[in-house]
PDB file of C-alpha atoms in Angstrom:
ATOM      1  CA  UNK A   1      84.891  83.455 111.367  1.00 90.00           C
ATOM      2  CA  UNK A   2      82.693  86.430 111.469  1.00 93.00           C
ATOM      3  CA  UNK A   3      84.213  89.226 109.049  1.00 96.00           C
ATOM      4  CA  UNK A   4      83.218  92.593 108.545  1.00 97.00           C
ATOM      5  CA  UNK A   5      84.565  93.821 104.958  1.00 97.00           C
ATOM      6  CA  UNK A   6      84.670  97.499 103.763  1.00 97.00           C
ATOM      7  CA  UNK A   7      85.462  98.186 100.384  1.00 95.00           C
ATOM      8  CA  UNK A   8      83.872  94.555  99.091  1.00 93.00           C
ATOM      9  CA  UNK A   9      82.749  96.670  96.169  1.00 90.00           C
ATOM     10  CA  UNK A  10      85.727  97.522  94.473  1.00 92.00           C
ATOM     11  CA  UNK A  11      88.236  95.133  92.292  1.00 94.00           C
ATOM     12  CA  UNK A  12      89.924  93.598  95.056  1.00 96.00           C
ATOM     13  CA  UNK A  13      86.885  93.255  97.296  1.00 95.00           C
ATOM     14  CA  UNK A  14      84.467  91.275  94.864  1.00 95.00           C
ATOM     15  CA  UNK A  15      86.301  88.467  94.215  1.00 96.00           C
ATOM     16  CA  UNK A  16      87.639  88.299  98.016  1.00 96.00           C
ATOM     17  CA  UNK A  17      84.128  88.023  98.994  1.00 94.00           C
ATOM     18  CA  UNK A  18      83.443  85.629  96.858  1.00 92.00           C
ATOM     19  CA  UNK A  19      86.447  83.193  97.550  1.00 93.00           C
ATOM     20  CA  UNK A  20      85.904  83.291 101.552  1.00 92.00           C
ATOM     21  CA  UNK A  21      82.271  82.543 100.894  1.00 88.00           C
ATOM     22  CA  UNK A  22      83.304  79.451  98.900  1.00 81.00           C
ATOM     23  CA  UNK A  23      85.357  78.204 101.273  1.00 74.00           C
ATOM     24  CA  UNK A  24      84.141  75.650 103.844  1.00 62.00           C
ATOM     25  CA  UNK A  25      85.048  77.039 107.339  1.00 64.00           C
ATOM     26  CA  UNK A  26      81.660  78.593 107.007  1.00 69.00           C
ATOM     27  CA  UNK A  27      82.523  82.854 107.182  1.00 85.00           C
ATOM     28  CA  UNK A  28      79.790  85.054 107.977  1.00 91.00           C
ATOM     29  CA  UNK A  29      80.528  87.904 106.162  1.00 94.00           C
ATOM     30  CA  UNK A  30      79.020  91.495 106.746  1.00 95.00           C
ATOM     31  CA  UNK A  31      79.776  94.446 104.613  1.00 95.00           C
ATOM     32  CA  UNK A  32      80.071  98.361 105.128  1.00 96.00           C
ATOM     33  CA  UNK A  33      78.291  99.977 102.933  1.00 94.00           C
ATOM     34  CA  UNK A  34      78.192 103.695 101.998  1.00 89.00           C
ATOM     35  CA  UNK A  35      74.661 103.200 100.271  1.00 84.00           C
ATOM     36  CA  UNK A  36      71.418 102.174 100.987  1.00 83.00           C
ATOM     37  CA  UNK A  37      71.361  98.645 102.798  1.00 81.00           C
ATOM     38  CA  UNK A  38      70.375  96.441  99.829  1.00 78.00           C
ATOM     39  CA  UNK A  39      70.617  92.906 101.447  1.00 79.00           C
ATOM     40  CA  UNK A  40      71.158  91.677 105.188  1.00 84.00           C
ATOM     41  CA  UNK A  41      74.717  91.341 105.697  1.00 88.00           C
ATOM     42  CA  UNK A  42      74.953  95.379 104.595  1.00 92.00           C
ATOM     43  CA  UNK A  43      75.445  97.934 107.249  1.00 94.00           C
ATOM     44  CA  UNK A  44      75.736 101.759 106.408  1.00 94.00           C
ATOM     45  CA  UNK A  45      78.873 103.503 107.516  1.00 94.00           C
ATOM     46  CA  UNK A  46      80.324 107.053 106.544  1.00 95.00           C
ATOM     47  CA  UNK A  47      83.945 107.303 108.038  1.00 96.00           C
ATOM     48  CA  UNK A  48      83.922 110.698 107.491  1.00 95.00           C
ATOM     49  CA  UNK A  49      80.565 111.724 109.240  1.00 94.00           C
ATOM     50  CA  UNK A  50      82.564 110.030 112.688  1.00 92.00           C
ATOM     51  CA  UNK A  51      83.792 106.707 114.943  1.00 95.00           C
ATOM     52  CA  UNK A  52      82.220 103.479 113.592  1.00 95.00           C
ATOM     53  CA  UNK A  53      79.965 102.294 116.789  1.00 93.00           C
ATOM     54  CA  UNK A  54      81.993  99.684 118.068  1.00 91.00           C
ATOM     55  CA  UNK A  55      78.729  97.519 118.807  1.00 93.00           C
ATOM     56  CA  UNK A  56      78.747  96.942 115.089  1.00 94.00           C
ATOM     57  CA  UNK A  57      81.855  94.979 115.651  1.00 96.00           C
ATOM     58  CA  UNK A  58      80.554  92.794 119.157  1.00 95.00           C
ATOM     59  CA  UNK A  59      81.534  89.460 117.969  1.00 94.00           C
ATOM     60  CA  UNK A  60      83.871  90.131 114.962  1.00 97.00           C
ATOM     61  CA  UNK A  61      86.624  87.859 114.310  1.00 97.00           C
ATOM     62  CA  UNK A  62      88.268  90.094 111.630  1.00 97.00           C
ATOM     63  CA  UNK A  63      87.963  93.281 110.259  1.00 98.00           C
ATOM     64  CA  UNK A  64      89.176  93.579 106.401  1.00 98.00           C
ATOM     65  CA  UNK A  65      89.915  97.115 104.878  1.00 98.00           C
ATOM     66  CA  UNK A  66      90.207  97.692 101.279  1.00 98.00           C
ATOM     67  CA  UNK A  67      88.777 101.761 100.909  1.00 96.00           C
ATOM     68  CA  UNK A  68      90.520 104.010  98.750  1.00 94.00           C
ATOM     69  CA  UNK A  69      89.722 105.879  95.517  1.00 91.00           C
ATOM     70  CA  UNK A  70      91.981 104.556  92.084  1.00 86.00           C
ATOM     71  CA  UNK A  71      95.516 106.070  92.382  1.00 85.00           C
ATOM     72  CA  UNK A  72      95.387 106.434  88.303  1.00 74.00           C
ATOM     73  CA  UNK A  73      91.577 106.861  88.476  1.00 67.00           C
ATOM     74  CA  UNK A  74      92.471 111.303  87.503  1.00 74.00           C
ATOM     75  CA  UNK A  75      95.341 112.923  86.355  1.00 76.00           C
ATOM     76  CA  UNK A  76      97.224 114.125  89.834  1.00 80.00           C
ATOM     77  CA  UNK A  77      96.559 117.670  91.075  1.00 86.00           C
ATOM     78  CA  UNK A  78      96.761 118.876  94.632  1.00 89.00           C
ATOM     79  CA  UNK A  79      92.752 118.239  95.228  1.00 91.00           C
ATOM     80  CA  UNK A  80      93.272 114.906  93.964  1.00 89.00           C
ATOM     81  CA  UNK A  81      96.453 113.728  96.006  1.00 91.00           C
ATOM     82  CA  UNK A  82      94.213 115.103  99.108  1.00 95.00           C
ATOM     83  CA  UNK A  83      91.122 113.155  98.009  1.00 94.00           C
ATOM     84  CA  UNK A  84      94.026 109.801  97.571  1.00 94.00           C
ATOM     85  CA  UNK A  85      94.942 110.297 101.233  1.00 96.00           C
ATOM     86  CA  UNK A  86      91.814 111.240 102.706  1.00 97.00           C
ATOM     87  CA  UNK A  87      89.994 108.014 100.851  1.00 96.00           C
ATOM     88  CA  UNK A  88      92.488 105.997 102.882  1.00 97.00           C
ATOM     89  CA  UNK A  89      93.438 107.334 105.932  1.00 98.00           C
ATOM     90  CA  UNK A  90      90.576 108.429 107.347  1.00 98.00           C
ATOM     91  CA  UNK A  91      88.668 105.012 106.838  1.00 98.00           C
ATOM     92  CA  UNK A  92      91.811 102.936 108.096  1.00 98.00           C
ATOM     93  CA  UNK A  93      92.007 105.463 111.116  1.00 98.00           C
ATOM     94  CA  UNK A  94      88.014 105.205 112.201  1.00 98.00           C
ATOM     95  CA  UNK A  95      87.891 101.070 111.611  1.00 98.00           C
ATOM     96  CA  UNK A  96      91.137 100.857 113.500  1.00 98.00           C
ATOM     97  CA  UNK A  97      89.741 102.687 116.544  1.00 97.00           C
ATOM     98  CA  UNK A  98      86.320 100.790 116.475  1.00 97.00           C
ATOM     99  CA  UNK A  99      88.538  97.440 116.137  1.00 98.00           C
ATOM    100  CA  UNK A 100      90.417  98.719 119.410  1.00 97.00           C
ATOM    101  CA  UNK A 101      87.016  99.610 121.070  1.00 97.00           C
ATOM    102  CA  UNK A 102      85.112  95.994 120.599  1.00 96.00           C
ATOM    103  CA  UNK A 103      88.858  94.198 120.848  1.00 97.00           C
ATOM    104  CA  UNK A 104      88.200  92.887 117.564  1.00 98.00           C
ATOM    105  CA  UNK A 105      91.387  90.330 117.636  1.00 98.00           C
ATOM    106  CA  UNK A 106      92.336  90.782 113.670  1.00 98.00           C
ATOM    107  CA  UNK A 107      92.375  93.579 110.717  1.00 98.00           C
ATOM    108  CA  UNK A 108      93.687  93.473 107.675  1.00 98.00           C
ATOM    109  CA  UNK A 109      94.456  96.263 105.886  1.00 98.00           C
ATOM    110  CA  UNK A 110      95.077  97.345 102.287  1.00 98.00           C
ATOM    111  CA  UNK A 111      98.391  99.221 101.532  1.00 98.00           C
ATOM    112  CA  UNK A 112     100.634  99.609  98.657  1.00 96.00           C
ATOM    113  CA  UNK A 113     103.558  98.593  96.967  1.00 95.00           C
ATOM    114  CA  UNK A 114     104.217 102.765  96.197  1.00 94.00           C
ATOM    115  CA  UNK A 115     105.868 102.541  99.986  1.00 96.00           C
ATOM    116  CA  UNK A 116     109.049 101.432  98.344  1.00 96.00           C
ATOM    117  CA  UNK A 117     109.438 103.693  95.710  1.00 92.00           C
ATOM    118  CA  UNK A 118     112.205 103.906  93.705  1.00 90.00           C
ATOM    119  CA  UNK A 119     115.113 101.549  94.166  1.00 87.00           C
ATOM    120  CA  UNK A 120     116.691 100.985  90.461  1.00 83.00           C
ATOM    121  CA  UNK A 121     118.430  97.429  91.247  1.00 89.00           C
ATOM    122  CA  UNK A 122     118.231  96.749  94.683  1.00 93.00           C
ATOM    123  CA  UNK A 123     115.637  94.014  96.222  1.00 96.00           C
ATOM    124  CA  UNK A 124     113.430  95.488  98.950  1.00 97.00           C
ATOM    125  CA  UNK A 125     111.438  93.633 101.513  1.00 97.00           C
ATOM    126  CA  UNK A 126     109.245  94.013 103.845  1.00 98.00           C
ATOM    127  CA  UNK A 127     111.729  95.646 106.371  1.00 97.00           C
ATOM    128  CA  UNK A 128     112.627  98.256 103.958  1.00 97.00           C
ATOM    129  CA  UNK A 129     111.944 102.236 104.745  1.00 97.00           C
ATOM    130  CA  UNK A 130     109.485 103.953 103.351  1.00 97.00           C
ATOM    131  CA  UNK A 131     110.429 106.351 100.370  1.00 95.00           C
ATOM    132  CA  UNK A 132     110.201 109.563 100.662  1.00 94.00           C
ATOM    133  CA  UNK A 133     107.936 110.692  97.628  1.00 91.00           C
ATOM    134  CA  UNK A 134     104.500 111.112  97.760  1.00 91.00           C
ATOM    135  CA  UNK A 135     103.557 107.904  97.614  1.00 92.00           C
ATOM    136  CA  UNK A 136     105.876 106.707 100.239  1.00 95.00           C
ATOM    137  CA  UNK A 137     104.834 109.157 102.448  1.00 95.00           C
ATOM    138  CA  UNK A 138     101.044 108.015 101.498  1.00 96.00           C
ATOM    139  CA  UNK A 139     101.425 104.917 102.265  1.00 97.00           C
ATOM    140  CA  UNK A 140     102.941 105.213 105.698  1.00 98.00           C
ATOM    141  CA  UNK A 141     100.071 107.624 107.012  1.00 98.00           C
ATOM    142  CA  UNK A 142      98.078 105.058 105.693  1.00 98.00           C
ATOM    143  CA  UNK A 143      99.616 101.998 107.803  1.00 98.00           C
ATOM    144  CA  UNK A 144      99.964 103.948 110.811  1.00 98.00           C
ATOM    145  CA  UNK A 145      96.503 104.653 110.354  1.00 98.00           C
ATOM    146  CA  UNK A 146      96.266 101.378 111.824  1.00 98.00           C
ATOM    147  CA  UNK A 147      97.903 102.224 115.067  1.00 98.00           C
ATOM    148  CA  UNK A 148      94.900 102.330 117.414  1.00 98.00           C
ATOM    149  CA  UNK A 149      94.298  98.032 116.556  1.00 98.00           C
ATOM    150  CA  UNK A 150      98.148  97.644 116.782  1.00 97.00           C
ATOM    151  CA  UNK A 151      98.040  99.348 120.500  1.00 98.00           C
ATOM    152  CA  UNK A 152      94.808  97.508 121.533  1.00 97.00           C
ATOM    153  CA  UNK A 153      96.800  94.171 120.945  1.00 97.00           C
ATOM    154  CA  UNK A 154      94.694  93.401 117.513  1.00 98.00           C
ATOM    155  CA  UNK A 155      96.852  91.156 114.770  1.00 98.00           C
ATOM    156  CA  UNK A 156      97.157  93.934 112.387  1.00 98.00           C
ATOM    157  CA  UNK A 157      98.156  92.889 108.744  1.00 98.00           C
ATOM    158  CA  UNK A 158      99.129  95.234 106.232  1.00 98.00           C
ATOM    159  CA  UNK A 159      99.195  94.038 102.270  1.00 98.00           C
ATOM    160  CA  UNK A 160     101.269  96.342 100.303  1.00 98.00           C
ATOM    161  CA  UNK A 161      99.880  95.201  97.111  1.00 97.00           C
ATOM    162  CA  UNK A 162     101.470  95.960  93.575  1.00 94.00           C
ATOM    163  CA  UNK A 163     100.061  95.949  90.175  1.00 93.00           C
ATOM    164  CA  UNK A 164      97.375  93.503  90.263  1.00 96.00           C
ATOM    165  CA  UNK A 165      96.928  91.013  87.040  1.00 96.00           C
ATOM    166  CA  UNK A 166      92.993  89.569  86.273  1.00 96.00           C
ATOM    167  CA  UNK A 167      90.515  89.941  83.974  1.00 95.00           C
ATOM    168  CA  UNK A 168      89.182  93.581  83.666  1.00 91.00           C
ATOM    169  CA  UNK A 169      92.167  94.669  85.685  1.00 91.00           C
ATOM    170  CA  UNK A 170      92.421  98.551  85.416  1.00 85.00           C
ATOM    171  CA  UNK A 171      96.555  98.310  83.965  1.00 85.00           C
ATOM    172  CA  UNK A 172      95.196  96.037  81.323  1.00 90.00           C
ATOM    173  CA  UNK A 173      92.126  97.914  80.376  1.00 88.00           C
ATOM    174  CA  UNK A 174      94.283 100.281  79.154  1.00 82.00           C
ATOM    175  CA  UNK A 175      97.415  98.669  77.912  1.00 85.00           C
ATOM    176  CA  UNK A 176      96.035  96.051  76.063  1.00 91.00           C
ATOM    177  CA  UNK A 177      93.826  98.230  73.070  1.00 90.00           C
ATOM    178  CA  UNK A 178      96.791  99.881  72.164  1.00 87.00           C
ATOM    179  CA  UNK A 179      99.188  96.655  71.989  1.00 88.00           C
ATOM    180  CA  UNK A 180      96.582  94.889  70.114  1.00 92.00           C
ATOM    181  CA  UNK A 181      96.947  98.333  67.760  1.00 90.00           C
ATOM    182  CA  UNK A 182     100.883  97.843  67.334  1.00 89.00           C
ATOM    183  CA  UNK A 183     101.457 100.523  69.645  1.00 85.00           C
ATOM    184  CA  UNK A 184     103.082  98.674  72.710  1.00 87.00           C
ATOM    185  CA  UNK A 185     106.262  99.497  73.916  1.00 86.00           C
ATOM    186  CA  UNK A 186     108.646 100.006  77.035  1.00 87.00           C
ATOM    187  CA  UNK A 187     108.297 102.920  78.872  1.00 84.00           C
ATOM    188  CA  UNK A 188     111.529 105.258  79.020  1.00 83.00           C
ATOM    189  CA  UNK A 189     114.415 103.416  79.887  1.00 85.00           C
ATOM    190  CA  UNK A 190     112.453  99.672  80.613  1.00 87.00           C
ATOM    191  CA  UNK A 191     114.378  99.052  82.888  1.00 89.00           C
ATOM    192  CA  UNK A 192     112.109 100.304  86.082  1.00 90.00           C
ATOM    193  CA  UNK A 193     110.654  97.143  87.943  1.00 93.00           C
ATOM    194  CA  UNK A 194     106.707  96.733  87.763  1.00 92.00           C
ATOM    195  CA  UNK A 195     105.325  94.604  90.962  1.00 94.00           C
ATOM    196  CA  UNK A 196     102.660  92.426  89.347  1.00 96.00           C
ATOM    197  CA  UNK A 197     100.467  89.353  90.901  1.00 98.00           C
ATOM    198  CA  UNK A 198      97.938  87.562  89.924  1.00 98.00           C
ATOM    199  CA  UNK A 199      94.654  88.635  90.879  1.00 98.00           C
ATOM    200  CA  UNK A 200      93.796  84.749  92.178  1.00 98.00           C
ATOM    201  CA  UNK A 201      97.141  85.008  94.094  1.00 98.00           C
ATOM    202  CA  UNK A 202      96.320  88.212  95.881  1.00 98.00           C
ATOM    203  CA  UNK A 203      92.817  86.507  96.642  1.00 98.00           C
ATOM    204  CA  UNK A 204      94.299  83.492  98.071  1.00 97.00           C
ATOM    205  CA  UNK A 205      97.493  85.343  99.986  1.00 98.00           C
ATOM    206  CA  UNK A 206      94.735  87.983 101.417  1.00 98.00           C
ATOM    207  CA  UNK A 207      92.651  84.698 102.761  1.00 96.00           C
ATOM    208  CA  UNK A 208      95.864  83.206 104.346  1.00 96.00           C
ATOM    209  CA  UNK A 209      96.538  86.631 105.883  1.00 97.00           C
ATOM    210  CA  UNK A 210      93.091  86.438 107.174  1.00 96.00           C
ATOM    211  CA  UNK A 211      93.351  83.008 108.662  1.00 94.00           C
ATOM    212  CA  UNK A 212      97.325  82.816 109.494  1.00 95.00           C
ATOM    213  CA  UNK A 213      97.886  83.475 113.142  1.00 95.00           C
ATOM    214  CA  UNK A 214     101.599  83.630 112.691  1.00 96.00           C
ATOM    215  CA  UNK A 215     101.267  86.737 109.797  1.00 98.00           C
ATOM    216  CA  UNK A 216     100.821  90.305 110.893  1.00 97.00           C
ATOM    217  CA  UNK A 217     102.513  93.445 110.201  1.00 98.00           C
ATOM    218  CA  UNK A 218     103.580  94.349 106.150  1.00 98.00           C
ATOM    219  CA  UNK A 219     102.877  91.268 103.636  1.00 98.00           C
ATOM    220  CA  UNK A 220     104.304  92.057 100.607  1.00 98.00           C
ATOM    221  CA  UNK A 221     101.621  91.107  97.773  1.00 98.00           C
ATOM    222  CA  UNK A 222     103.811  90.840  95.076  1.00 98.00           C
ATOM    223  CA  UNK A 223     104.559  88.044  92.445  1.00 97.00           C
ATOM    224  CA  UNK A 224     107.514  85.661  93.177  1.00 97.00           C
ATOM    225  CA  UNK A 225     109.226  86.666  90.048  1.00 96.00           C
ATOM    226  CA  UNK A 226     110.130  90.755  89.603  1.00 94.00           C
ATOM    227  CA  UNK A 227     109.930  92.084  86.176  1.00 94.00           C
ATOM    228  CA  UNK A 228     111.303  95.144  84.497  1.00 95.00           C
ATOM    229  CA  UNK A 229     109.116  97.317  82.181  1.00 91.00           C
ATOM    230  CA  UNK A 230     111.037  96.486  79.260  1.00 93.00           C
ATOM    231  CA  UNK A 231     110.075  92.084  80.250  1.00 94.00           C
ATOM    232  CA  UNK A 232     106.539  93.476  80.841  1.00 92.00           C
ATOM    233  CA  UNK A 233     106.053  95.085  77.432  1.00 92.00           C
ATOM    234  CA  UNK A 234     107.392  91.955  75.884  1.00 93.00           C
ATOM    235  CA  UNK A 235     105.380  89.407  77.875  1.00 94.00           C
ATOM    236  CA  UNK A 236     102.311  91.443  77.102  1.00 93.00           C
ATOM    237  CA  UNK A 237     103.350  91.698  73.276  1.00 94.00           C
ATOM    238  CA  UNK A 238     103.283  87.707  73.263  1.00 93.00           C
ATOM    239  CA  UNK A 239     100.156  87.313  75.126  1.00 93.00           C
ATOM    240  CA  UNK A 240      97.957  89.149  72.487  1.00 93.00           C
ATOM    241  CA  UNK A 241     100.452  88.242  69.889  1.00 93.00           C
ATOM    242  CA  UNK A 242     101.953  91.403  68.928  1.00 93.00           C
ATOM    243  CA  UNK A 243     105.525  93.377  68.646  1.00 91.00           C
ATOM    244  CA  UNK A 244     106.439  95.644  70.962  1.00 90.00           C
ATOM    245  CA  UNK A 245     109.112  97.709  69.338  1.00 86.00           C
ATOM    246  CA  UNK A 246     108.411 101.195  70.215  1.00 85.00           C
ATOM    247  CA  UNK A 247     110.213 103.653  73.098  1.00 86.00           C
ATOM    248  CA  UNK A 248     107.685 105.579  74.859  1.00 79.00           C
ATOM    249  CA  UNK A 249     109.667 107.959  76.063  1.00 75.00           C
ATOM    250  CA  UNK A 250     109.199 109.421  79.709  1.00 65.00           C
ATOM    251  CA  UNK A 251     108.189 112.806  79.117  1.00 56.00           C
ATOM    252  CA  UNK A 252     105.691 111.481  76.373  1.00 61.00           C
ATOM    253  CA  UNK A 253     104.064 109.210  79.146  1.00 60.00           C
ATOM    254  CA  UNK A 254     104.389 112.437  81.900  1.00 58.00           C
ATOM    255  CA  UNK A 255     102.235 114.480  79.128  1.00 49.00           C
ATOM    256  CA  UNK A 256      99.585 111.672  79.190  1.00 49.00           C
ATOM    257  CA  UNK A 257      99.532 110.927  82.707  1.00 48.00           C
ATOM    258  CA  UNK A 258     100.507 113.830  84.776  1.00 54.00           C
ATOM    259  CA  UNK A 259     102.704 113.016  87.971  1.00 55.00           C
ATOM    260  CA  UNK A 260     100.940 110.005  88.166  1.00 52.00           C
ATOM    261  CA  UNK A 261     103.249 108.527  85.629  1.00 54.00           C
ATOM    262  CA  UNK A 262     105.471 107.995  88.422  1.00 60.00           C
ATOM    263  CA  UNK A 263     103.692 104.219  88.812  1.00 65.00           C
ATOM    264  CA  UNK A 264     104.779 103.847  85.343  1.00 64.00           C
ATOM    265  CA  UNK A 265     108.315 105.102  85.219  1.00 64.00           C
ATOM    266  CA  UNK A 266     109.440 104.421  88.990  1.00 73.00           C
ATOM    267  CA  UNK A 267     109.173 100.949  90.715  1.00 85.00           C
ATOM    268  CA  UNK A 268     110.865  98.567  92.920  1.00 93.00           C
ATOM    269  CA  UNK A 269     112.461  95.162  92.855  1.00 95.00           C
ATOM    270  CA  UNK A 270     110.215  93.803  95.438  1.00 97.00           C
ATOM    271  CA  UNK A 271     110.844  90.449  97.287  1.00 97.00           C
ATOM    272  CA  UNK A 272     107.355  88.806  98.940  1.00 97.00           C
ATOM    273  CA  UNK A 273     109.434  87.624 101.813  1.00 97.00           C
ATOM    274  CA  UNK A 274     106.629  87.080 104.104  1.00 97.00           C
ATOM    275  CA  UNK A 275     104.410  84.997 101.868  1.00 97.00           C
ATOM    276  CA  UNK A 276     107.461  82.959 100.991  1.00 96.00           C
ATOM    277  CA  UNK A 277     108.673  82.441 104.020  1.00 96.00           C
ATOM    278  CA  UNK A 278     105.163  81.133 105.408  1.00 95.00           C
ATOM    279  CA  UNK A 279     105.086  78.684 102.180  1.00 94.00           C
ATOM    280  CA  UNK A 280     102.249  80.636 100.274  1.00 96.00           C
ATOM    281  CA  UNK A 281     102.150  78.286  96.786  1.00 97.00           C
ATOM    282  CA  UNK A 282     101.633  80.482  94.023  1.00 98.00           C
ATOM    283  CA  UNK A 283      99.171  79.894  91.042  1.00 97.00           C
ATOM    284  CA  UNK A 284     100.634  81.939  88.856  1.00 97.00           C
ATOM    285  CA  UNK A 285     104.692  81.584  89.335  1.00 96.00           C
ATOM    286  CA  UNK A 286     105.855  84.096  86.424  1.00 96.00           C
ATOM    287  CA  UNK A 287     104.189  87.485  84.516  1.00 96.00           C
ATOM    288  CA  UNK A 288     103.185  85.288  81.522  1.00 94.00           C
ATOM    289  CA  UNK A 289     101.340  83.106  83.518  1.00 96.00           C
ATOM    290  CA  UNK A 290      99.594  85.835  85.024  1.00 97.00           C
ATOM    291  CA  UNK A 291      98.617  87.250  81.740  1.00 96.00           C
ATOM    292  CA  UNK A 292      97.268  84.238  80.699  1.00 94.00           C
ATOM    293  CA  UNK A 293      94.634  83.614  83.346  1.00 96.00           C
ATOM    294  CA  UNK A 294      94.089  87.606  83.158  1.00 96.00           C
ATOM    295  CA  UNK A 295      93.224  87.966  79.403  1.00 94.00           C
ATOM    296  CA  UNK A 296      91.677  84.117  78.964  1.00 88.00           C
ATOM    297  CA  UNK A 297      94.055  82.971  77.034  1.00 66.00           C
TER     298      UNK A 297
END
């Protein structure tokens, strides 16, 4: 397959480049760039300059999208919930309308587990509403950003991704100094659900949504086993081998974090009904596991 990547750069893109280069079926992978072309399969694109020339795309079996600025990268203000948006609607909209133009027959787009929002107890999948807070409302202009592929009869896939689990991961960059320091501890009640995975597992369910004919619209890219706060501050605890006895409570965390505390206090219990039900094996079944391949253990 011929695949044109944007957003290979960033933690999610690296090591997806790297596993479908590994793999045998012999990918010929081309990247957007925003910079200076530094080797041959680099082309430049600015999505917000205007349309991608569909010519770039002649002979593309797939076009993967993974743009977007950090969600927890700043503390939330109204320039920086715009700049959130922007960094991920407008490149979904412009790839989606070139992949309609050059009837490119596949894209794969990055979205986010935030669409659920909060849902205490219940188990959400895939056919669940979007929730009405700001991220919920984010992450639907962002998959119907995709509409222009969808109407041009592409395979459009949409991976709602949750809190993703591997070394150098950007959650355990900053949890992990301050367990080690006998600081961990739930956050408010604990008993909010955190969507985790692996970061091998998204890797290998973002190739099979790649390759699978049969998967298109939302893929939940979640773990197979949900976790609360309160199971994540313990599994964490026993991974670096530390208590975890403290209550951070919410407003402590909102002081820290702005409104973008809501990805800590808020969450879903989120069911990956797609990957399950198209057999998708797990390497990493439960959160511990996961921590273990992410810290090296």
């Amino acid at each position: 397959m011929r695949i044109v990547i944007a957003g290979s750069s960033g933690y999610l893109g690296k090591p997806l480049m790297e596993a479908l280069e590994g793999l045998g079926e012999g990918h010929d992978l081309v990247r957007l760039v925003r910079h200076r072309p530094d080797e041959e399969n680099e082309i430049v694109w600015d999505p917000y300059k205007g349309p991608l020339d569909p010519q770039i795309l002649d002979g593309v079996d797939a076009v993967v999208n993974l743009c977007g600025v950090n969600v927890g990268g700043k503390r939330w203000n109204a320039a920086y919930k715009k700049r959130i948006e922007t960094s991920r609607v407008v490149p979904t909209m412009v790839l989606a309308e070139a992949v309609a133009a050059a009837k490119v027959p596949v894209m794969v787009n990055a979205s986010a587990a935030g669409w659920y929002g909060d849902r205490a107890d219940i188990e959400v999948d895939e056919s669940t509403p979007a929730a009405a807070d700001f991220l919920g409302r984010l992450c639907l202009k962002w998959e119907s950003a995709t509409e222009a592929a969808e109407k041009s009869g592409a395979r459009v896939v949409k991976l709602r991704t949750g809190h993703v689990l591997g070394p150098a991961s950007v959650l355990l960059d900053r949890f992990v100094p301050a367990w080690k320091c006998f600081l961990g501890g739930r956050f408010g009640s604990g008993r909010q659900y955190m969507p985790w995975i692996s970061l091998r597992d998204w890797v290998g369910a973002a190739v099979t949504a790649i390759e699978d004919e049969s998967i298109r619209g939302p893929v939940n890219m979640v773990g197979p086993t949900p976790i609360t706060n309160r199971e994540f501050t313990k599994a964490l605890g026993a991974a670096v081998h530390r208590p975890t006895p403290w209550i951070i409570p919410g407003w402590a965390v909102k002081i820290v974090a702005g409104e973008a505390a809501i990805e800590l206090l808020r969450g879903a219990k989120i069911k990956p009904g797609v990957l399950q039900a198209n057999g998708y094996e797990y390497q990493d079944q439960t959160l511990f596991e996961a921590l273990r391949y992410a810290l090296n253990d």
